[in-house]
Short mmCIF file of C-alpha atoms and ligand atoms in Angstrom, two decimals:
data_model
loop_
_atom_site.label_atom_id
_atom_site.label_comp_id
_atom_site.label_asym_id
_atom_site.label_seq_id
_atom_site.Cartn_x
_atom_site.Cartn_y
_atom_site.Cartn_z
CA MET A 1 -141.28 -227.43 -74.47
CA GLN A 2 -138.80 -228.35 -77.16
CA LEU A 3 -136.54 -225.68 -78.58
CA SER A 4 -134.82 -226.21 -81.92
CA ASN A 5 -133.60 -222.83 -83.23
CA HIS A 6 -131.64 -222.09 -80.09
CA GLY A 7 -128.27 -221.17 -81.57
CA VAL A 8 -126.20 -223.67 -79.58
CA GLU A 9 -124.03 -225.41 -82.17
CA THR A 10 -124.66 -229.13 -82.62
CA THR A 11 -120.91 -229.78 -82.24
CA MET A 12 -120.99 -228.06 -78.86
CA MET A 13 -124.02 -230.07 -77.74
CA ASP A 14 -122.44 -233.32 -78.91
CA GLY A 15 -119.15 -232.34 -77.29
CA MET A 16 -120.84 -231.76 -73.92
CA MET A 17 -122.65 -235.10 -74.09
CA ILE A 18 -119.52 -236.98 -75.15
CA ALA A 19 -117.39 -235.40 -72.43
CA SER A 20 -120.01 -236.30 -69.79
CA ARG A 21 -120.28 -239.84 -71.09
CA GLU A 22 -116.52 -240.22 -70.97
CA PHE A 23 -116.45 -238.95 -67.41
CA PHE A 24 -118.99 -241.55 -66.27
CA LYS A 25 -117.01 -244.27 -68.07
CA ARG A 26 -113.91 -243.54 -65.97
CA PRO A 27 -112.97 -246.03 -63.26
CA LEU A 28 -114.84 -245.50 -60.00
CA GLU A 29 -111.63 -244.60 -58.18
CA ASP A 30 -111.09 -241.72 -60.57
CA LYS A 31 -114.67 -240.42 -60.29
CA LYS A 32 -114.47 -240.61 -56.51
CA ARG A 33 -111.86 -237.85 -56.54
CA TYR A 34 -114.87 -235.59 -57.13
CA THR A 35 -117.16 -237.24 -54.58
CA ASN A 36 -120.13 -235.43 -53.04
CA LEU A 37 -119.51 -237.19 -49.72
CA ILE A 38 -116.98 -235.36 -47.58
CA GLY A 39 -114.95 -237.89 -45.60
CA GLY A 40 -117.13 -240.62 -47.12
CA GLU A 41 -120.23 -239.51 -45.24
CA GLN A 42 -121.08 -235.84 -45.09
CA PHE A 43 -123.17 -234.86 -48.10
CA GLN A 44 -122.53 -231.74 -50.15
CA PHE A 45 -124.52 -230.79 -53.24
CA GLU A 46 -121.55 -230.41 -55.51
CA GLY A 47 -119.60 -233.31 -56.86
CA TYR A 48 -120.07 -236.84 -58.12
CA GLY A 49 -122.39 -239.36 -56.51
CA ASN A 50 -126.03 -240.09 -55.69
CA ASP A 51 -128.82 -238.30 -53.84
CA GLU A 52 -128.38 -237.40 -50.23
CA VAL A 53 -129.59 -240.23 -48.01
CA ARG A 54 -131.69 -238.67 -45.27
CA SER A 55 -133.43 -241.70 -43.84
CA PRO A 56 -132.82 -245.46 -43.95
CA ASP A 57 -136.14 -246.19 -45.70
CA GLN A 58 -135.73 -243.52 -48.37
CA ILE A 59 -136.28 -244.78 -51.91
CA LEU A 60 -133.19 -244.05 -53.95
CA ASP A 61 -132.97 -243.43 -57.66
CA TRP A 62 -131.10 -245.58 -60.19
CA SER A 63 -128.67 -242.91 -61.29
CA ASP A 64 -125.28 -241.37 -60.77
CA ARG A 65 -124.71 -237.71 -61.20
CA LEU A 66 -122.17 -234.98 -61.38
CA TYR A 67 -123.47 -231.71 -59.99
CA LEU A 68 -121.45 -228.50 -60.24
CA LYS A 69 -122.09 -224.83 -59.64
CA VAL A 70 -121.12 -223.07 -62.86
CA GLU A 71 -122.38 -219.54 -62.09
CA PRO A 72 -121.53 -217.12 -60.55
CA GLU A 73 -118.25 -217.95 -62.27
CA ASP A 74 -116.20 -216.72 -59.32
CA GLU A 75 -117.88 -219.27 -57.06
CA ARG A 76 -116.82 -222.29 -59.09
CA ARG A 77 -115.13 -225.03 -57.09
CA ILE A 78 -112.82 -225.96 -59.87
CA ALA A 79 -111.22 -228.80 -57.90
CA LEU A 80 -114.51 -230.69 -58.35
CA TRP A 81 -114.48 -230.22 -62.12
CA PRO A 82 -113.20 -233.38 -63.81
CA THR A 83 -109.82 -233.23 -65.52
CA HIS A 84 -110.67 -236.30 -67.61
CA PRO A 85 -111.61 -236.17 -70.36
CA GLU A 86 -109.15 -233.34 -70.74
CA ASN A 87 -111.57 -231.03 -72.53
CA PHE A 88 -114.32 -231.41 -69.92
CA ARG A 89 -113.73 -228.08 -68.17
CA ASP A 90 -113.47 -226.06 -71.37
CA ILE A 91 -116.54 -227.61 -72.91
CA LEU A 92 -118.59 -227.08 -69.77
CA HIS A 93 -117.47 -223.46 -69.60
CA ASN A 94 -118.32 -222.77 -73.25
CA PHE A 95 -121.61 -224.64 -73.09
CA THR A 96 -122.65 -222.66 -70.01
CA ARG A 97 -121.83 -219.33 -71.66
CA LYS A 98 -123.75 -220.23 -74.79
CA CYS A 99 -126.82 -221.54 -72.97
CA GLY A 100 -126.91 -218.40 -70.80
CA GLY A 101 -127.95 -216.43 -73.88
CA VAL A 102 -130.68 -218.95 -74.68
CA LYS A 103 -132.00 -218.68 -71.13
CA ASP A 104 -132.12 -214.86 -71.27
CA ASN A 105 -133.99 -214.92 -74.58
CA LEU A 106 -136.47 -217.39 -73.19
CA LEU A 107 -137.08 -215.35 -70.05
CA GLN A 108 -137.66 -212.24 -72.14
CA ALA A 109 -140.14 -214.08 -74.36
CA MET A 110 -141.96 -215.32 -71.28
CA ALA A 111 -142.23 -211.79 -69.84
CA LYS A 112 -143.64 -210.63 -73.18
CA LEU A 113 -146.17 -213.42 -73.21
CA LEU A 114 -147.41 -212.29 -69.80
CA GLN A 115 -147.41 -208.68 -71.02
CA LEU A 116 -145.24 -207.53 -68.14
CA HIS A 117 -144.13 -203.89 -68.33
CA ASP A 118 -140.52 -204.89 -68.64
CA ASP A 119 -139.25 -207.70 -70.89
CA ASP A 120 -136.34 -208.11 -68.50
CA TYR A 121 -138.58 -208.76 -65.52
CA PHE A 122 -137.45 -212.37 -65.00
CA VAL A 123 -133.87 -211.69 -66.04
CA ASP A 124 -133.69 -208.95 -63.38
CA GLN A 125 -135.28 -211.19 -60.78
CA LEU A 126 -132.41 -213.65 -61.18
CA GLY A 127 -130.11 -211.08 -59.58
CA GLU A 128 -126.38 -210.42 -59.85
CA LYS A 129 -125.60 -213.61 -57.99
CA ALA A 130 -128.01 -215.84 -59.85
CA GLU A 131 -126.99 -219.45 -59.46
CA THR A 132 -126.57 -221.90 -62.31
CA ASN A 133 -125.78 -225.55 -61.73
CA VAL A 134 -125.03 -228.27 -64.22
CA ARG A 135 -126.40 -231.73 -63.60
CA CYS A 136 -124.95 -234.54 -65.68
CA SER A 137 -127.01 -237.67 -64.96
CA TYR A 138 -126.02 -241.19 -65.88
CA TYR A 139 -128.67 -243.90 -65.68
CA PRO A 140 -127.06 -247.35 -65.86
CA LYS A 141 -128.90 -250.35 -67.27
CA CYS A 142 -131.28 -251.58 -64.62
CA PRO A 143 -131.98 -255.31 -64.22
CA ARG A 144 -135.41 -254.68 -62.62
CA PRO A 145 -136.79 -251.52 -64.21
CA GLU A 146 -140.24 -252.08 -62.71
CA LEU A 147 -138.84 -251.66 -59.19
CA VAL A 148 -137.03 -248.36 -59.34
CA PHE A 149 -137.05 -244.98 -61.07
CA GLY A 150 -134.06 -243.42 -62.77
CA LEU A 151 -135.32 -240.29 -61.11
CA LYS A 152 -138.53 -240.23 -59.12
CA PRO A 153 -141.41 -237.83 -59.85
CA HIS A 154 -140.48 -234.26 -59.02
CA CYS A 155 -140.74 -230.64 -60.14
CA ASP A 156 -137.60 -228.64 -60.75
CA GLY A 157 -137.08 -225.96 -58.11
CA THR A 158 -135.47 -223.70 -60.67
CA VAL A 159 -136.53 -220.67 -62.67
CA LEU A 160 -136.03 -222.91 -65.63
CA THR A 161 -133.99 -225.92 -66.66
CA LEU A 162 -132.39 -226.41 -70.07
CA LEU A 163 -132.05 -230.11 -70.71
CA MET A 164 -130.19 -232.18 -73.27
CA VAL A 165 -131.31 -235.81 -73.35
CA ASP A 166 -129.77 -238.92 -74.82
CA ASP A 167 -130.67 -239.12 -78.50
CA SER A 168 -130.77 -242.91 -78.57
CA VAL A 169 -132.75 -243.87 -75.48
CA GLY A 170 -135.87 -242.32 -73.96
CA GLY A 171 -137.09 -242.46 -70.39
CA LEU A 172 -138.19 -238.93 -69.52
CA GLN A 173 -141.92 -238.67 -68.86
CA VAL A 174 -144.13 -235.77 -67.94
CA LEU A 175 -147.41 -235.88 -66.02
CA ARG A 176 -150.38 -234.24 -67.64
CA ASP A 177 -154.00 -234.56 -66.49
CA GLY A 178 -153.08 -237.64 -64.48
CA VAL A 179 -151.37 -239.43 -67.39
CA TRP A 180 -147.63 -239.99 -67.86
CA TRP A 181 -146.47 -239.05 -71.37
CA ASP A 182 -143.15 -239.99 -72.95
CA VAL A 183 -141.18 -236.92 -73.95
CA PRO A 184 -140.17 -237.58 -77.57
CA ILE A 185 -136.49 -237.44 -78.49
CA VAL A 186 -135.61 -234.87 -81.12
CA PRO A 187 -131.82 -234.77 -81.56
CA HIS A 188 -130.13 -231.43 -80.94
CA THR A 189 -133.13 -229.76 -79.42
CA LEU A 190 -132.98 -228.29 -75.95
CA LEU A 191 -135.83 -229.19 -73.63
CA VAL A 192 -137.08 -226.33 -71.53
CA ILE A 193 -138.56 -227.23 -68.18
CA ILE A 194 -140.31 -224.43 -66.33
CA GLY A 195 -139.37 -224.56 -62.65
CA ASP A 196 -141.20 -223.74 -59.42
CA GLN A 197 -139.57 -220.31 -59.11
CA THR A 198 -141.23 -219.24 -62.37
CA GLU A 199 -144.53 -220.74 -61.29
CA ILE A 200 -144.37 -218.59 -58.16
CA MET A 201 -143.19 -215.36 -59.85
CA SER A 202 -145.77 -215.73 -62.63
CA ASN A 203 -148.49 -216.32 -60.03
CA GLY A 204 -149.25 -219.70 -61.54
CA PHE A 205 -149.60 -218.58 -65.17
CA PHE A 206 -146.65 -220.83 -65.94
CA LYS A 207 -146.77 -224.25 -64.34
CA SER A 208 -143.81 -226.33 -63.32
CA PRO A 209 -144.51 -229.82 -64.68
CA VAL A 210 -144.11 -233.02 -62.65
CA HIS A 211 -141.68 -235.29 -64.46
CA ARG A 212 -139.71 -238.48 -63.88
CA VAL A 213 -137.18 -240.75 -65.56
CA MET A 214 -137.86 -244.45 -66.12
CA THR A 215 -135.08 -247.03 -66.02
CA ASN A 216 -134.22 -249.32 -68.90
CA ALA A 217 -133.08 -252.95 -68.76
CA LYS A 218 -131.20 -252.88 -72.05
CA LYS A 219 -129.69 -249.44 -72.42
CA GLU A 220 -127.90 -246.90 -70.31
CA ARG A 221 -128.91 -243.26 -70.64
CA LEU A 222 -127.34 -239.84 -70.19
CA SER A 223 -128.68 -236.32 -69.75
CA VAL A 224 -127.11 -232.93 -69.11
CA ALA A 225 -129.16 -230.16 -67.51
CA LEU A 226 -128.45 -226.56 -66.68
CA ASP A 227 -130.51 -225.35 -63.71
CA TYR A 228 -131.10 -221.62 -63.45
CA SER A 229 -132.03 -220.19 -60.07
CA VAL A 230 -132.61 -216.75 -58.58
CA ASP A 231 -129.80 -215.67 -56.22
CA HIS A 232 -130.36 -217.86 -53.15
CA GLU A 233 -130.22 -214.84 -50.83
CA ARG A 234 -133.15 -213.14 -52.56
CA GLU A 235 -136.85 -213.58 -52.01
CA ILE A 236 -139.36 -214.41 -54.71
CA GLU A 237 -143.10 -213.78 -54.83
CA PRO A 238 -145.81 -213.42 -57.46
CA SER A 239 -145.27 -210.33 -59.61
CA ALA A 240 -147.55 -207.47 -58.50
CA GLN A 241 -148.45 -207.06 -62.18
CA LEU A 242 -150.07 -210.48 -62.19
CA ILE A 243 -152.21 -210.00 -59.12
CA ASP A 244 -155.64 -208.39 -59.03
CA GLU A 245 -159.00 -208.88 -57.38
CA LYS A 246 -159.97 -211.64 -59.73
CA ARG A 247 -156.66 -213.39 -59.34
CA PRO A 248 -155.11 -212.88 -55.92
CA ALA A 249 -151.58 -214.01 -55.11
CA LEU A 250 -151.51 -217.79 -55.14
CA TYR A 251 -148.16 -218.22 -53.39
CA MET A 252 -146.45 -216.74 -50.38
CA LYS A 253 -143.19 -214.84 -50.53
CA VAL A 254 -140.23 -217.12 -49.86
CA LYS A 255 -136.47 -216.84 -49.62
CA VAL A 256 -134.95 -218.90 -52.38
CA LYS A 257 -132.43 -220.52 -50.03
CA ASP A 258 -135.27 -221.75 -47.80
CA TYR A 259 -137.22 -222.92 -50.82
CA ILE A 260 -134.31 -224.99 -52.12
CA ALA A 261 -133.71 -226.49 -48.67
CA GLY A 262 -137.41 -227.46 -48.52
CA LEU A 263 -137.20 -228.89 -52.00
CA TYR A 264 -134.56 -231.45 -51.10
CA GLU A 265 -136.32 -232.31 -47.89
CA HIS A 266 -139.50 -233.04 -49.86
CA PHE A 267 -137.71 -234.73 -52.75
CA SER A 268 -136.24 -237.38 -50.44
CA LYS A 269 -139.80 -238.18 -49.27
CA GLY A 270 -141.33 -237.96 -52.73
CA THR A 271 -143.57 -234.95 -51.93
CA MET A 272 -143.76 -231.46 -53.49
CA VAL A 273 -142.50 -228.37 -51.72
CA ILE A 274 -144.55 -225.90 -53.79
CA ASP A 275 -147.70 -227.28 -52.18
CA THR A 276 -146.55 -225.82 -48.85
CA LEU A 277 -146.57 -222.27 -50.26
CA GLN A 278 -150.06 -222.24 -51.68
CA ILE A 279 -152.32 -219.59 -50.17
O1 AKG B 1 -132.56 -237.09 -67.18
C1 AKG B 1 -133.53 -236.43 -67.54
O2 AKG B 1 -134.00 -236.52 -68.68
C2 AKG B 1 -134.21 -235.47 -66.62
C3 AKG B 1 -133.45 -235.11 -65.41
C4 AKG B 1 -134.24 -234.27 -64.47
O3 AKG B 1 -135.43 -234.14 -64.54
C5 AKG B 1 -133.56 -233.56 -63.40
O4 AKG B 1 -132.34 -233.79 -63.24
O5 AKG B 1 -134.20 -232.74 -62.72
FE1 FE2 B 2 -136.11 -232.51 -63.28
#
């Protein structure tokens, strides 16, 4: 879904993209100060780097990324937030605040669409300690685009993802009825990707789409995503309001922390974690 009247100023969107681009352009030594490999080997989610390597035959993606927890604000690991470009931290902070409002409006509209008793149903599900992460992804030019993905097929394990894509180079594709479709680029829109957590809570009324990023031999590409998740300590399950005799619960209850752990396990193998929860 493409959102245009979202209220996030174009200057703020451009600023966030430019700051991310400048970060990735920094010398490797500088970026490594924010590495996601502790002591050069132990993987942590936050920081700069690639996917976790879990097995020697794992197929890796042709991308670099900077992944940071931005909410709850008091859990930020500010030492991992780049200091160059100098405005990076401020822009990320402001962008996060602004997009938070967009996310709440969207979740309310989705609750309305499902005719839930309370428009804040999904907002409340997120919990006090809802987790938001930013994912800035840089896809370098790839000499053999037919051999590797920028990002392999996956579903987002989020409630939803707000995504800003490069306005000069495509690559994002979404799977529909067995066919991969290019997602068109419309500058200054925000792409909304429904995540698995919403699929579960909505008892499958909303579907989390399978998507992937293709590589490009001639152009590099950048995207910035905000991932919204329910508090990892909470459990999610299909809303009781969306279950009846005709449509029983389609998914089991799951703790978000366990779901996310399963997600990465499956992602490294190229399989889908949501399939393991189906009743
Ligand atoms: O780079 C993109 O356009 C999409 C990135 C994405 O799907 C993800 O990070 O989950
Ligand atoms: Fe994604």
